[in-house]
Structure formats: structure tokens, C-alpha cells
């Protein structure tokens, strides 16, 4: 009797294409590792030198100096705004921060205890459903949609959390920055200047990052000429995974599980014995430390000092040392994001939605760039299943 094909054939690290690949053979790179899939002028992720550049500016020059409002403008328009451009852009964002009806009423109907990333994914999809111009493709129309999504995502996240915890949704406050407004809408108290600028720097540092999985997803969807909202919703789905955006949440859960700096070494030993992954460590592109990590570490340290509770920072720092000694693994962006967001009073469950809020600017810029010079993204696959199986009519098929 014929056996069904193995659904998970063993993959080799690389192989030669045959079949529908004409004439020349090509190497298969699992996970597209090392493959350059296109041009971009938005950000440069230099894995060898461990540098990140937004539109020509090293991230080190922007961190703590340019606000998220400035950086989102830079990513979308290609240049840092002048004072008057920034004032207009900030006003535009402020005007789109309030959710239009019927969204607030619909958010109340969503299952409050669902995963926050699943809720955000659904809410952004709803933004598209109620946008009468959702299908408009012009650059102006896409930029207008991007403003709505960048501005309203923090409002959506804060509203959903307050509904989940039995509170009343708070409208945004005029005069507060993008980051400060989020903390106000979530926690119901205006943040200190230090807290607001810490979240602002977090948003800035995570605003874009080359062809990472979620951005590439957004570009792939845009490549089919589907609408802006479809691309952003797909990107949110991609970011939700623990090998990508959810690593910040998992990193915090790891710190909570460890509990004290003294417990770091036994914890690392257990993880090594069980062959488990350390969340917030390792990176596909950076060969050393993620250039965003030192900024996040500095900010987390300052927040810890201000809160009078250095424990989470101390556990993180010890873990960074012990994992480096044991495995020569460097930290990535998600590692100190965990203690930073925790010190700001943001619930662990919301951490990945914070990443999404930051990345809205980058995703939007990539949708615009892809649409501006589009070519359908459609790679080949090497078929590894059987060939020429004899067809067996239904009545003659036996269970295998
Ligand atoms: N903990 C333990 N071992 C690790 C880790 C880690 N975090 N990262 C890599 N390794 C080890 C792997 O076990 C593997 O060892 P092996 O060859 O002996 O099996 C080796 O390093 C190479 O790992 P790969 O998975 O092949 O590397 P890849 O480039 O595919 O992985 C990734 C990159 C997914 C980020 C990985 O480092 C990881 O799983 N990290 C933890 C999750 C995480 O922090 N994700 C966030 C990444 S940044 C971002 O998306 C925003």
C-alpha cells in the first residue's frame, strides 16, 4: 500500500534548486538567511558593524535627542522635520489620536481577556473596515491612513487594557506628546518628564529595522497591491511570535521567574540543561550586540534608580553576564525593553503591543516605499514531495 508523503521532510541547510528553476541552479537559504531581498532607503541594519541607521542618521545620534514625532516624520517623509513641519505633523497626529465612532463601541464588544496582540490586530482591521477610503492607493491617501494608524494605536491599546481591567477609557490629552499620552491613557496619571522621555526613546529606537519578519510581511502584502490596512494587520500577526516581537514579553516573564539576582546562575544552568532559549538574546543579523540595547539598558537603569527598585535591572545585568559567559550570546533589543517597560508600569501582557506602536511608523514607511516601486514578491520553493503517485479512487482508499 502507498504511504502518504512525509509532511515534514528533512530539510538540508542548503540545496540546489531543480524543476521550475530554469537553467542555473540556486542555493536555498533556510529562513532566507543572508538573502538580500530588495533595496530600501529607510533603514540600514549593519550586522557586521552592529549599527542601525534611519535615513542616513545613526540611531546613536537620534536616541534621546529626536522625539518619536520627529523620527516617524523622518521615516515617512525621508528628512527630519523643520520646526513648523514638526508642529503640523504633531497637530495631525493629535487630531487622529481620538478614535472615531463606531470604534469605541465595538472595542467594548471584543473579548477583553483575549491576547492583546490579537485584539490590536482586530482593532486595526476594524479601522480599515470603517475607513471609506481604505482602498485608495495614492501616496497622499496612504500617508493619511498611516497618520491614523500611528496616532490611534496607543489609544486602542490603552482603551482595550482599561476595558479589560474594569476601568473607564480615557481620551488623549492635548499638549502631551505621543509617548506621554499613551502613559496617561493607560495609567490615568500624567507621567513624569523622565518617564515620558523613556517611552519616547523606546518608541524611537524600535521605529524601524530593515527587512525584519514583520516588515517583510507588510511589504509582501503590499507587493500584491492589497490595501494599507491589510499590510499592517499582517505585520502585527508576524510581530506576535516569540522569536520576533513577543520576545520582550517572554524576557520579562523570565525575569519574574528568576526573581532575584542570586537565582540567575541556577536558572541559566537549568535552561542550558533543558536546551531552552534565552529570550532577548541572539539575533539573525547582528554579529555582536544589538546597537539599540545599550540605550535601552541606560534608560532602564535610570528608571530603576528613580523608582528605588533596582531588582529588575540587577537581574537583567547579571543574566546578561552569565549568558555571555556560558554561551557567548549577546542581548538584542527585547532584553532591556523588558525592565524598561516594567519600570514604566506597563503590564507585561502589553509589551508586544508597545513594540507594535513603535513599529507602526516603520511599517508604514515600508508600505509606501514598496508601493512606490512595486514588484510582486514571489520566491520559488524546492519541491521535496513524491512524484507520479497513482490516483486511487475514494472507494478504494484504505487508511494508512
Ligand atoms: N538562547 C539560546 N540559544 C540561542 C539563542 C537564544 N536566545 N539564540 C540563538 N541560539 C543558539 C541556537 O540554539 C543555535 O545553536 P545550535 O546551532 O547549537 O543549535 C545557534 O545559536 C543559532 O541559532 P539560530 O536559531 O539558528 O539563529 P537564528 O539566526 O535563526 O535566530 C533568533 C535568531 C530567532 C532571534 C534567536 O537568536 C532566538 O530564538 N532568540 C530568542 C528570541 C528573541 O529574543 N527574539 C527577538 C529577536 S529580535 C527581534 O525580532 C525584535
Short mmCIF file of C-alpha atoms and ligand atoms in Angstrom, two decimals:
data_model
loop_
_atom_site.label_atom_id
_atom_site.label_comp_id
_atom_site.label_asym_id
_atom_site.label_seq_id
_atom_site.Cartn_x
_atom_site.Cartn_y
_atom_site.Cartn_z
CA UNK A 1 0.00 0.00 0.00
CA UNK A 2 1.19 3.52 -0.82
CA UNK A 3 2.29 5.55 2.20
CA UNK A 4 1.16 9.20 2.44
CA UNK A 5 4.02 11.60 1.76
CA UNK A 6 6.01 12.72 4.79
CA UNK A 7 4.57 16.18 5.59
CA UNK A 8 7.84 17.26 7.24
CA UNK A 9 10.65 16.06 5.02
CA UNK A 10 14.12 16.74 6.41
CA UNK A 11 15.45 19.99 5.09
CA UNK A 12 19.10 20.44 4.36
CA UNK A 13 20.78 23.72 5.25
CA UNK A 14 21.19 24.41 1.59
CA UNK A 15 20.38 22.59 -1.61
CA UNK A 16 20.27 23.02 -5.33
CA UNK A 17 17.06 24.08 -6.99
CA UNK A 18 15.69 21.93 -9.78
CA UNK A 19 12.38 21.74 -11.62
CA UNK A 20 10.83 25.16 -12.11
CA UNK A 21 14.18 26.93 -11.61
CA UNK A 22 15.37 27.38 -15.18
CA UNK A 23 18.92 26.81 -16.42
CA UNK A 24 21.07 27.80 -13.45
CA UNK A 25 20.94 26.26 -10.00
CA UNK A 26 20.45 28.36 -6.89
CA UNK A 27 21.25 27.86 -3.26
CA UNK A 28 18.36 27.58 -0.84
CA UNK A 29 18.93 29.68 2.29
CA UNK A 30 16.68 28.42 5.07
CA UNK A 31 14.81 31.31 6.65
CA UNK A 32 16.21 33.46 3.79
CA UNK A 33 19.29 33.92 5.97
CA UNK A 34 21.77 36.27 4.31
CA UNK A 35 19.49 36.87 1.31
CA UNK A 36 19.21 40.47 0.11
CA UNK A 37 15.55 40.69 -0.94
CA UNK A 38 15.40 44.27 -2.18
CA UNK A 39 16.53 47.88 -1.86
CA UNK A 40 15.44 50.26 0.86
CA UNK A 41 16.37 53.83 1.77
CA UNK A 42 14.53 53.71 5.09
CA UNK A 43 16.93 51.97 7.46
CA UNK A 44 20.25 50.16 7.30
CA UNK A 45 20.88 47.23 9.62
CA UNK A 46 24.64 46.67 9.53
CA UNK A 47 25.14 43.28 11.13
CA UNK A 48 28.94 43.29 10.94
CA UNK A 49 29.48 46.71 12.50
CA UNK A 50 26.38 46.42 14.72
CA UNK A 51 24.99 49.73 13.56
CA UNK A 52 21.49 50.90 12.77
CA UNK A 53 20.81 53.90 10.56
CA UNK A 54 17.48 55.63 9.89
CA UNK A 55 17.51 57.51 6.58
CA UNK A 56 21.19 58.34 6.95
CA UNK A 57 21.20 59.11 10.70
CA UNK A 58 22.90 56.65 13.07
CA UNK A 59 20.49 55.60 15.78
CA UNK A 60 23.06 56.75 18.36
CA UNK A 61 22.61 60.32 17.11
CA UNK A 62 18.82 60.15 17.34
CA UNK A 63 18.31 58.23 20.61
CA UNK A 64 17.20 60.61 23.35
CA UNK A 65 17.60 63.64 21.05
CA UNK A 66 14.86 63.27 18.41
CA UNK A 67 11.30 62.57 19.55
CA UNK A 68 9.12 59.80 18.13
CA UNK A 69 7.17 62.52 16.35
CA UNK A 70 10.40 63.64 14.61
CA UNK A 71 11.54 60.10 13.84
CA UNK A 72 8.17 58.97 12.46
CA UNK A 73 8.22 62.03 10.18
CA UNK A 74 11.79 61.20 9.15
CA UNK A 75 10.85 57.63 8.26
CA UNK A 76 7.73 58.61 6.33
CA UNK A 77 8.98 61.73 4.55
CA UNK A 78 12.72 60.99 4.26
CA UNK A 79 14.03 64.08 6.13
CA UNK A 80 13.93 65.41 9.67
CA UNK A 81 11.15 67.98 10.04
CA UNK A 82 11.75 71.69 10.47
CA UNK A 83 10.15 73.34 13.49
CA UNK A 84 7.00 74.27 11.55
CA UNK A 85 6.77 70.87 9.82
CA UNK A 86 7.04 69.20 13.21
CA UNK A 87 4.30 71.42 14.63
CA UNK A 88 2.00 70.50 11.71
CA UNK A 89 2.85 66.80 11.99
CA UNK A 90 2.28 66.78 15.76
CA UNK A 91 -1.07 68.53 15.26
CA UNK A 92 -2.03 65.97 12.62
CA UNK A 93 -1.15 63.10 14.95
CA UNK A 94 -3.06 64.72 17.81
CA UNK A 95 -6.15 65.10 15.63
CA UNK A 96 -6.13 61.38 14.75
CA UNK A 97 -5.42 60.13 18.29
CA UNK A 98 -9.12 60.13 19.21
CA UNK A 99 -10.96 57.05 17.98
CA UNK A 100 -13.87 57.76 15.59
CA UNK A 101 -17.25 56.12 16.15
CA UNK A 102 -18.17 53.30 15.98
CA UNK A 103 -14.73 52.00 17.06
CA UNK A 104 -15.01 52.77 20.83
CA UNK A 105 -18.34 50.93 20.99
CA UNK A 106 -17.00 47.96 19.03
CA UNK A 107 -13.90 47.69 21.23
CA UNK A 108 -16.24 47.21 24.19
CA UNK A 109 -17.70 44.14 22.47
CA UNK A 110 -14.35 42.40 21.93
CA UNK A 111 -13.42 39.59 24.35
CA UNK A 112 -11.47 41.59 26.97
CA UNK A 113 -9.16 38.77 28.02
CA UNK A 114 -8.04 37.82 24.51
CA UNK A 115 -4.32 38.18 23.74
CA UNK A 116 -3.59 41.93 23.44
CA UNK A 117 -1.80 41.44 20.10
CA UNK A 118 -4.84 39.56 18.75
CA UNK A 119 -7.04 42.42 19.98
CA UNK A 120 -4.79 45.02 18.37
CA UNK A 121 -4.73 43.04 15.12
CA UNK A 122 -8.55 43.00 15.09
CA UNK A 123 -8.83 46.68 16.04
CA UNK A 124 -6.53 47.82 13.22
CA UNK A 125 -8.53 45.66 10.84
CA UNK A 126 -11.66 47.47 12.09
CA UNK A 127 -10.01 50.84 11.43
CA UNK A 128 -9.74 49.71 7.82
CA UNK A 129 -13.33 48.46 7.67
CA UNK A 130 -14.67 51.85 8.76
CA UNK A 131 -12.36 53.91 6.55
CA UNK A 132 -14.41 54.73 3.43
CA UNK A 133 -11.15 55.43 1.59
CA UNK A 134 -9.40 52.22 2.71
CA UNK A 135 -8.80 51.09 -0.87
CA UNK A 136 -7.37 54.40 -2.14
CA UNK A 137 -3.81 53.88 -3.36
CA UNK A 138 -2.42 57.38 -3.89
CA UNK A 139 0.62 58.39 -1.84
CA UNK A 140 -1.45 61.06 -0.09
CA UNK A 141 -4.19 58.56 0.78
CA UNK A 142 -1.70 56.03 2.19
CA UNK A 143 0.05 58.73 4.24
CA UNK A 144 -3.33 59.81 5.62
CA UNK A 145 -4.07 56.21 6.66
CA UNK A 146 -0.61 55.94 8.19
CA UNK A 147 -1.25 59.01 10.35
CA UNK A 148 -4.48 57.49 11.61
CA UNK A 149 -2.88 54.17 12.45
CA UNK A 150 0.31 55.59 14.04
CA UNK A 151 -1.73 58.07 16.10
CA UNK A 152 -4.54 55.80 17.21
CA UNK A 153 -2.70 52.56 18.01
CA UNK A 154 -1.64 53.72 21.51
CA UNK A 155 -5.22 54.86 22.15
CA UNK A 156 -6.51 51.43 21.10
CA UNK A 157 -4.01 49.57 23.32
CA UNK A 158 -4.74 51.76 26.37
CA UNK A 159 -8.50 51.58 25.82
CA UNK A 160 -8.51 47.79 25.49
CA UNK A 161 -6.43 47.42 28.65
CA UNK A 162 -8.69 49.72 30.67
CA UNK A 163 -11.75 47.82 29.45
CA UNK A 164 -10.08 44.56 30.46
CA UNK A 165 -9.32 45.82 33.95
CA UNK A 166 -12.76 47.32 34.51
CA UNK A 167 -11.71 50.95 34.11
CA UNK A 168 -13.14 53.76 32.02
CA UNK A 169 -11.37 54.54 28.74
CA UNK A 170 -9.54 57.87 28.96
CA UNK A 171 -9.38 60.23 25.99
CA UNK A 172 -5.99 61.59 24.92
CA UNK A 173 -4.91 64.92 26.42
CA UNK A 174 -3.92 67.82 24.25
CA UNK A 175 -0.45 69.15 24.96
CA UNK A 176 1.03 65.74 25.75
CA UNK A 177 3.48 64.01 23.41
CA UNK A 178 2.72 60.72 21.66
CA UNK A 179 4.54 58.73 24.36
CA UNK A 180 3.23 60.77 27.32
CA UNK A 181 -0.31 60.45 26.01
CA UNK A 182 -0.06 56.67 25.96
CA UNK A 183 1.07 56.55 29.60
CA UNK A 184 -1.70 58.96 30.58
CA UNK A 185 -4.41 56.96 28.74
CA UNK A 186 -3.16 53.66 30.19
CA UNK A 187 -2.39 54.63 33.79
CA UNK A 188 -4.63 57.66 34.35
CA UNK A 189 -1.83 59.83 35.69
CA UNK A 190 0.41 62.15 33.75
CA UNK A 191 3.93 60.68 33.53
CA UNK A 192 6.98 62.47 34.84
CA UNK A 193 9.26 64.02 32.24
CA UNK A 194 11.70 61.15 32.75
CA UNK A 195 9.00 58.51 32.19
CA UNK A 196 7.66 60.24 29.08
CA UNK A 197 11.08 60.61 27.53
CA UNK A 198 11.95 56.98 28.40
CA UNK A 199 8.96 55.70 26.45
CA UNK A 200 9.61 58.22 23.70
CA UNK A 201 13.17 56.88 23.32
CA UNK A 202 11.85 53.31 23.35
CA UNK A 203 9.42 54.16 20.52
CA UNK A 204 12.21 55.92 18.61
CA UNK A 205 14.67 53.03 18.96
CA UNK A 206 12.12 50.48 17.75
CA UNK A 207 10.59 52.56 14.95
CA UNK A 208 12.22 50.65 12.09
CA UNK A 209 14.65 47.81 11.43
CA UNK A 210 15.24 46.82 7.82
CA UNK A 211 13.58 43.74 6.37
CA UNK A 212 12.75 42.06 9.68
CA UNK A 213 9.98 39.42 9.60
CA UNK A 214 7.02 41.74 10.24
CA UNK A 215 8.22 44.47 7.88
CA UNK A 216 8.91 41.94 5.16
CA UNK A 217 5.39 40.60 5.74
CA UNK A 218 3.96 44.10 5.27
CA UNK A 219 5.97 44.54 2.06
CA UNK A 220 4.89 41.13 0.75
CA UNK A 221 1.22 42.03 1.26
CA UNK A 222 1.77 45.44 -0.36
CA UNK A 223 3.50 43.66 -3.24
CA UNK A 224 0.17 42.07 -4.20
CA UNK A 225 -1.34 45.59 -4.33
CA UNK A 226 -3.57 44.82 -1.34
CA UNK A 227 -4.54 47.84 0.79
CA UNK A 228 -2.51 49.53 3.55
CA UNK A 229 -4.60 48.07 6.40
CA UNK A 230 -4.14 44.50 5.14
CA UNK A 231 -0.37 45.01 5.18
CA UNK A 232 -0.34 46.43 8.73
CA UNK A 233 -2.67 43.74 10.09
CA UNK A 234 -0.44 41.03 8.59
CA UNK A 235 2.64 42.72 10.10
CA UNK A 236 1.01 42.72 13.54
CA UNK A 237 0.38 38.98 13.14
CA UNK A 238 4.04 38.42 12.29
CA UNK A 239 5.31 40.51 15.21
CA UNK A 240 3.19 38.46 17.62
CA UNK A 241 5.57 35.48 17.57
CA UNK A 242 8.08 34.87 20.42
CA UNK A 243 11.03 34.68 18.01
CA UNK A 244 10.18 38.26 16.99
CA UNK A 245 8.16 40.87 18.94
CA UNK A 246 6.83 38.71 21.76
CA UNK A 247 10.41 38.15 22.97
CA UNK A 248 10.11 41.32 25.11
CA UNK A 249 7.15 39.84 26.98
CA UNK A 250 8.89 36.48 27.33
CA UNK A 251 12.03 38.25 28.58
CA UNK A 252 10.01 39.90 31.36
CA UNK A 253 8.40 36.58 32.27
CA UNK A 254 11.93 35.18 32.52
CA UNK A 255 12.98 37.98 34.91
CA UNK A 256 9.86 37.42 37.02
CA UNK A 257 10.54 33.68 37.14
CA UNK A 258 14.17 34.24 38.20
CA UNK A 259 13.03 36.60 40.96
CA UNK A 260 16.42 37.60 42.44
CA UNK A 261 19.92 38.27 41.10
CA UNK A 262 21.20 35.31 43.18
CA UNK A 263 18.91 32.96 41.25
CA UNK A 264 20.37 33.90 37.87
CA UNK A 265 23.14 31.29 37.77
CA UNK A 266 20.99 28.27 38.75
CA UNK A 267 18.34 29.48 36.28
CA UNK A 268 20.86 29.66 33.45
CA UNK A 269 22.16 26.20 34.33
CA UNK A 270 18.63 24.77 34.16
CA UNK A 271 17.98 26.46 30.83
CA UNK A 272 21.22 25.10 29.40
CA UNK A 273 20.46 21.58 30.64
CA UNK A 274 16.97 21.76 29.10
CA UNK A 275 18.32 23.28 25.83
CA UNK A 276 15.94 26.22 26.13
CA UNK A 277 16.34 29.64 24.52
CA UNK A 278 17.05 32.81 26.45
CA UNK A 279 14.54 35.41 25.39
CA UNK A 280 16.05 38.74 24.38
CA UNK A 281 19.33 37.10 23.33
CA UNK A 282 20.68 36.34 19.86
CA UNK A 283 19.97 37.95 16.54
CA UNK A 284 19.81 36.82 12.93
CA UNK A 285 21.69 39.84 11.58
CA UNK A 286 23.84 41.38 14.35
CA UNK A 287 27.08 39.51 14.89
CA UNK A 288 27.60 41.32 18.21
CA UNK A 289 25.39 43.39 20.45
CA UNK A 290 22.25 44.97 19.05
CA UNK A 291 23.02 48.74 18.80
CA UNK A 292 19.69 49.62 20.43
CA UNK A 293 20.42 47.56 23.54
CA UNK A 294 22.92 49.93 25.22
CA UNK A 295 20.44 52.82 25.02
CA UNK A 296 17.63 50.73 26.45
CA UNK A 297 19.95 49.49 29.21
CA UNK A 298 20.93 53.04 30.16
CA UNK A 299 17.27 54.13 30.28
CA UNK A 300 16.19 51.06 32.26
CA UNK A 301 18.99 51.75 34.76
CA UNK A 302 17.86 55.37 35.22
CA UNK A 303 14.22 54.35 35.64
CA UNK A 304 15.24 51.70 38.17
CA UNK A 305 17.15 54.29 40.18
CA UNK A 306 14.24 56.72 40.06
CA UNK A 307 11.82 54.01 41.22
CA UNK A 308 14.12 52.96 44.09
CA UNK A 309 13.72 49.33 42.95
CA UNK A 310 16.88 48.19 41.18
CA UNK A 311 15.98 44.49 41.35
CA UNK A 312 14.78 44.07 37.75
CA UNK A 313 17.78 45.88 36.37
CA UNK A 314 20.15 43.90 38.62
CA UNK A 315 18.67 40.56 37.49
CA UNK A 316 18.91 41.66 33.86
CA UNK A 317 22.52 42.77 34.15
CA UNK A 318 23.56 39.56 35.90
CA UNK A 319 21.70 37.48 33.32
CA UNK A 320 23.42 39.35 30.50
CA UNK A 321 26.81 38.49 32.07
CA UNK A 322 26.07 34.86 32.87
CA UNK A 323 24.56 34.04 29.46
CA UNK A 324 27.51 35.73 27.76
CA UNK A 325 29.97 33.68 29.85
CA UNK A 326 28.07 30.45 29.20
CA UNK A 327 27.12 30.81 25.52
CA UNK A 328 28.76 33.95 24.11
CA UNK A 329 25.26 35.18 23.24
CA UNK A 330 24.65 38.94 23.02
CA UNK A 331 21.48 40.69 24.04
CA UNK A 332 19.03 42.04 21.49
CA UNK A 333 16.53 44.93 21.54
CA UNK A 334 13.96 43.00 23.54
CA UNK A 335 16.15 42.28 26.57
CA UNK A 336 16.33 45.66 28.32
CA UNK A 337 12.99 46.65 26.77
CA UNK A 338 11.52 44.30 29.37
CA UNK A 339 12.78 46.06 32.51
CA UNK A 340 12.32 49.49 30.89
CA UNK A 341 8.63 48.90 30.14
CA UNK A 342 8.13 47.25 33.53
CA UNK A 343 9.58 50.28 35.34
CA UNK A 344 7.09 52.46 33.44
CA UNK A 345 4.23 50.49 34.99
CA UNK A 346 3.20 48.89 31.70
CA UNK A 347 1.68 45.42 32.24
CA UNK A 348 3.80 42.57 30.85
CA UNK A 349 0.88 41.37 28.69
CA UNK A 350 1.05 44.66 26.76
CA UNK A 351 4.77 44.62 25.97
CA UNK A 352 4.46 43.33 22.40
CA UNK A 353 1.76 45.89 21.64
CA UNK A 354 4.29 48.56 22.71
CA UNK A 355 6.65 47.22 20.08
CA UNK A 356 3.81 47.40 17.54
CA UNK A 357 3.04 51.03 18.49
CA UNK A 358 6.67 51.94 17.82
CA UNK A 359 6.95 49.95 14.58
CA UNK A 360 3.80 51.49 13.01
CA UNK A 361 5.99 54.27 11.59
CA UNK A 362 8.49 51.85 10.04
CA UNK A 363 5.83 49.52 8.65
CA UNK A 364 4.01 52.49 7.10
CA UNK A 365 7.20 53.84 5.52
CA UNK A 366 7.94 50.40 4.04
CA UNK A 367 4.41 50.06 2.64
CA UNK A 368 4.88 53.42 0.90
CA UNK A 369 8.35 52.50 -0.38
CA UNK A 370 7.21 49.09 -1.67
CA UNK A 371 4.15 50.56 -3.38
CA UNK A 372 6.29 53.26 -4.99
CA UNK A 373 8.48 50.74 -6.83
CA UNK A 374 6.44 47.60 -6.67
CA UNK A 375 7.23 44.15 -7.90
CA UNK A 376 5.22 41.13 -6.71
CA UNK A 377 7.24 39.22 -4.08
CA UNK A 378 7.06 35.61 -5.13
CA UNK A 379 10.01 33.27 -4.45
CA UNK A 380 10.30 29.70 -5.63
CA UNK A 381 10.20 26.59 -3.48
CA UNK A 382 12.11 23.36 -3.88
CA UNK A 383 9.52 20.59 -4.02
CA UNK A 384 10.61 17.66 -1.82
CA UNK A 385 7.43 15.53 -2.00
CA UNK A 386 6.86 12.41 -4.12
CA UNK A 387 6.13 12.40 -7.85
CA UNK A 388 3.76 10.45 -10.10
CA UNK A 389 1.67 8.74 -7.41
CA UNK A 390 -1.08 6.58 -8.94
CA UNK A 391 -4.51 8.12 -8.28
CA UNK A 392 -6.69 5.84 -6.09
CA UNK A 393 -10.48 6.42 -6.29
CA UNK A 394 -12.08 7.30 -2.93
CA UNK A 395 -13.91 3.97 -2.58
CA UNK A 396 -10.60 2.07 -2.85
CA UNK A 397 -8.57 4.11 -0.39
CA UNK A 398 -7.59 2.34 2.82
CA UNK A 399 -6.32 4.01 6.00
CA UNK A 400 -2.55 4.02 6.12
N1 LIG B 1 19.11 31.23 23.51
C1 LIG B 1 19.85 30.10 23.40
N2 LIG B 1 20.47 29.73 22.29
C2 LIG B 1 20.35 30.54 21.21
C3 LIG B 1 19.62 31.72 21.26
C4 LIG B 1 18.98 32.06 22.46
N3 LIG B 1 18.27 33.17 22.57
N4 LIG B 1 19.68 32.31 20.06
C5 LIG B 1 20.43 31.52 19.28
N5 LIG B 1 20.84 30.45 19.99
C6 LIG B 1 21.68 29.37 19.52
C7 LIG B 1 20.82 28.29 18.89
O1 LIG B 1 20.44 27.31 19.80
C8 LIG B 1 21.74 27.76 17.84
O2 LIG B 1 22.64 26.87 18.42
P1 LIG B 1 22.88 25.43 17.77
O3 LIG B 1 23.42 25.71 16.41
O4 LIG B 1 23.83 24.79 18.71
O5 LIG B 1 21.51 24.79 17.72
C9 LIG B 1 22.56 28.97 17.41
O6 LIG B 1 22.52 29.86 18.50
C10 LIG B 1 21.99 29.63 16.18
O7 LIG B 1 20.61 29.87 16.38
P2 LIG B 1 19.57 30.06 15.23
O8 LIG B 1 18.19 29.83 15.76
O9 LIG B 1 19.97 29.27 14.02
O10 LIG B 1 19.79 31.55 14.88
P3 LIG B 1 18.76 32.44 14.14
O11 LIG B 1 19.51 33.46 13.42
O12 LIG B 1 17.79 31.68 13.34
O13 LIG B 1 17.95 33.03 15.38
C11 LIG B 1 16.73 34.33 16.82
C12 LIG B 1 17.75 34.33 15.67
C13 LIG B 1 15.42 33.67 16.35
C14 LIG B 1 16.44 35.77 17.20
C15 LIG B 1 17.32 33.55 18.01
O14 LIG B 1 18.50 34.16 18.46
C16 LIG B 1 16.32 33.42 19.16
O15 LIG B 1 15.50 32.49 19.15
N6 LIG B 1 16.37 34.34 20.17
C17 LIG B 1 15.42 34.32 21.25
C18 LIG B 1 14.15 35.04 20.85
C19 LIG B 1 14.38 36.52 20.71
O16 LIG B 1 14.98 37.16 21.55
N7 LIG B 1 13.81 37.06 19.62
C20 LIG B 1 13.89 38.50 19.34
C21 LIG B 1 14.84 38.76 18.20
S1 LIG B 1 14.99 40.48 17.87
C22 LIG B 1 13.51 40.88 17.21
O17 LIG B 1 12.89 40.16 16.48
C23 LIG B 1 12.93 42.13 17.57
#
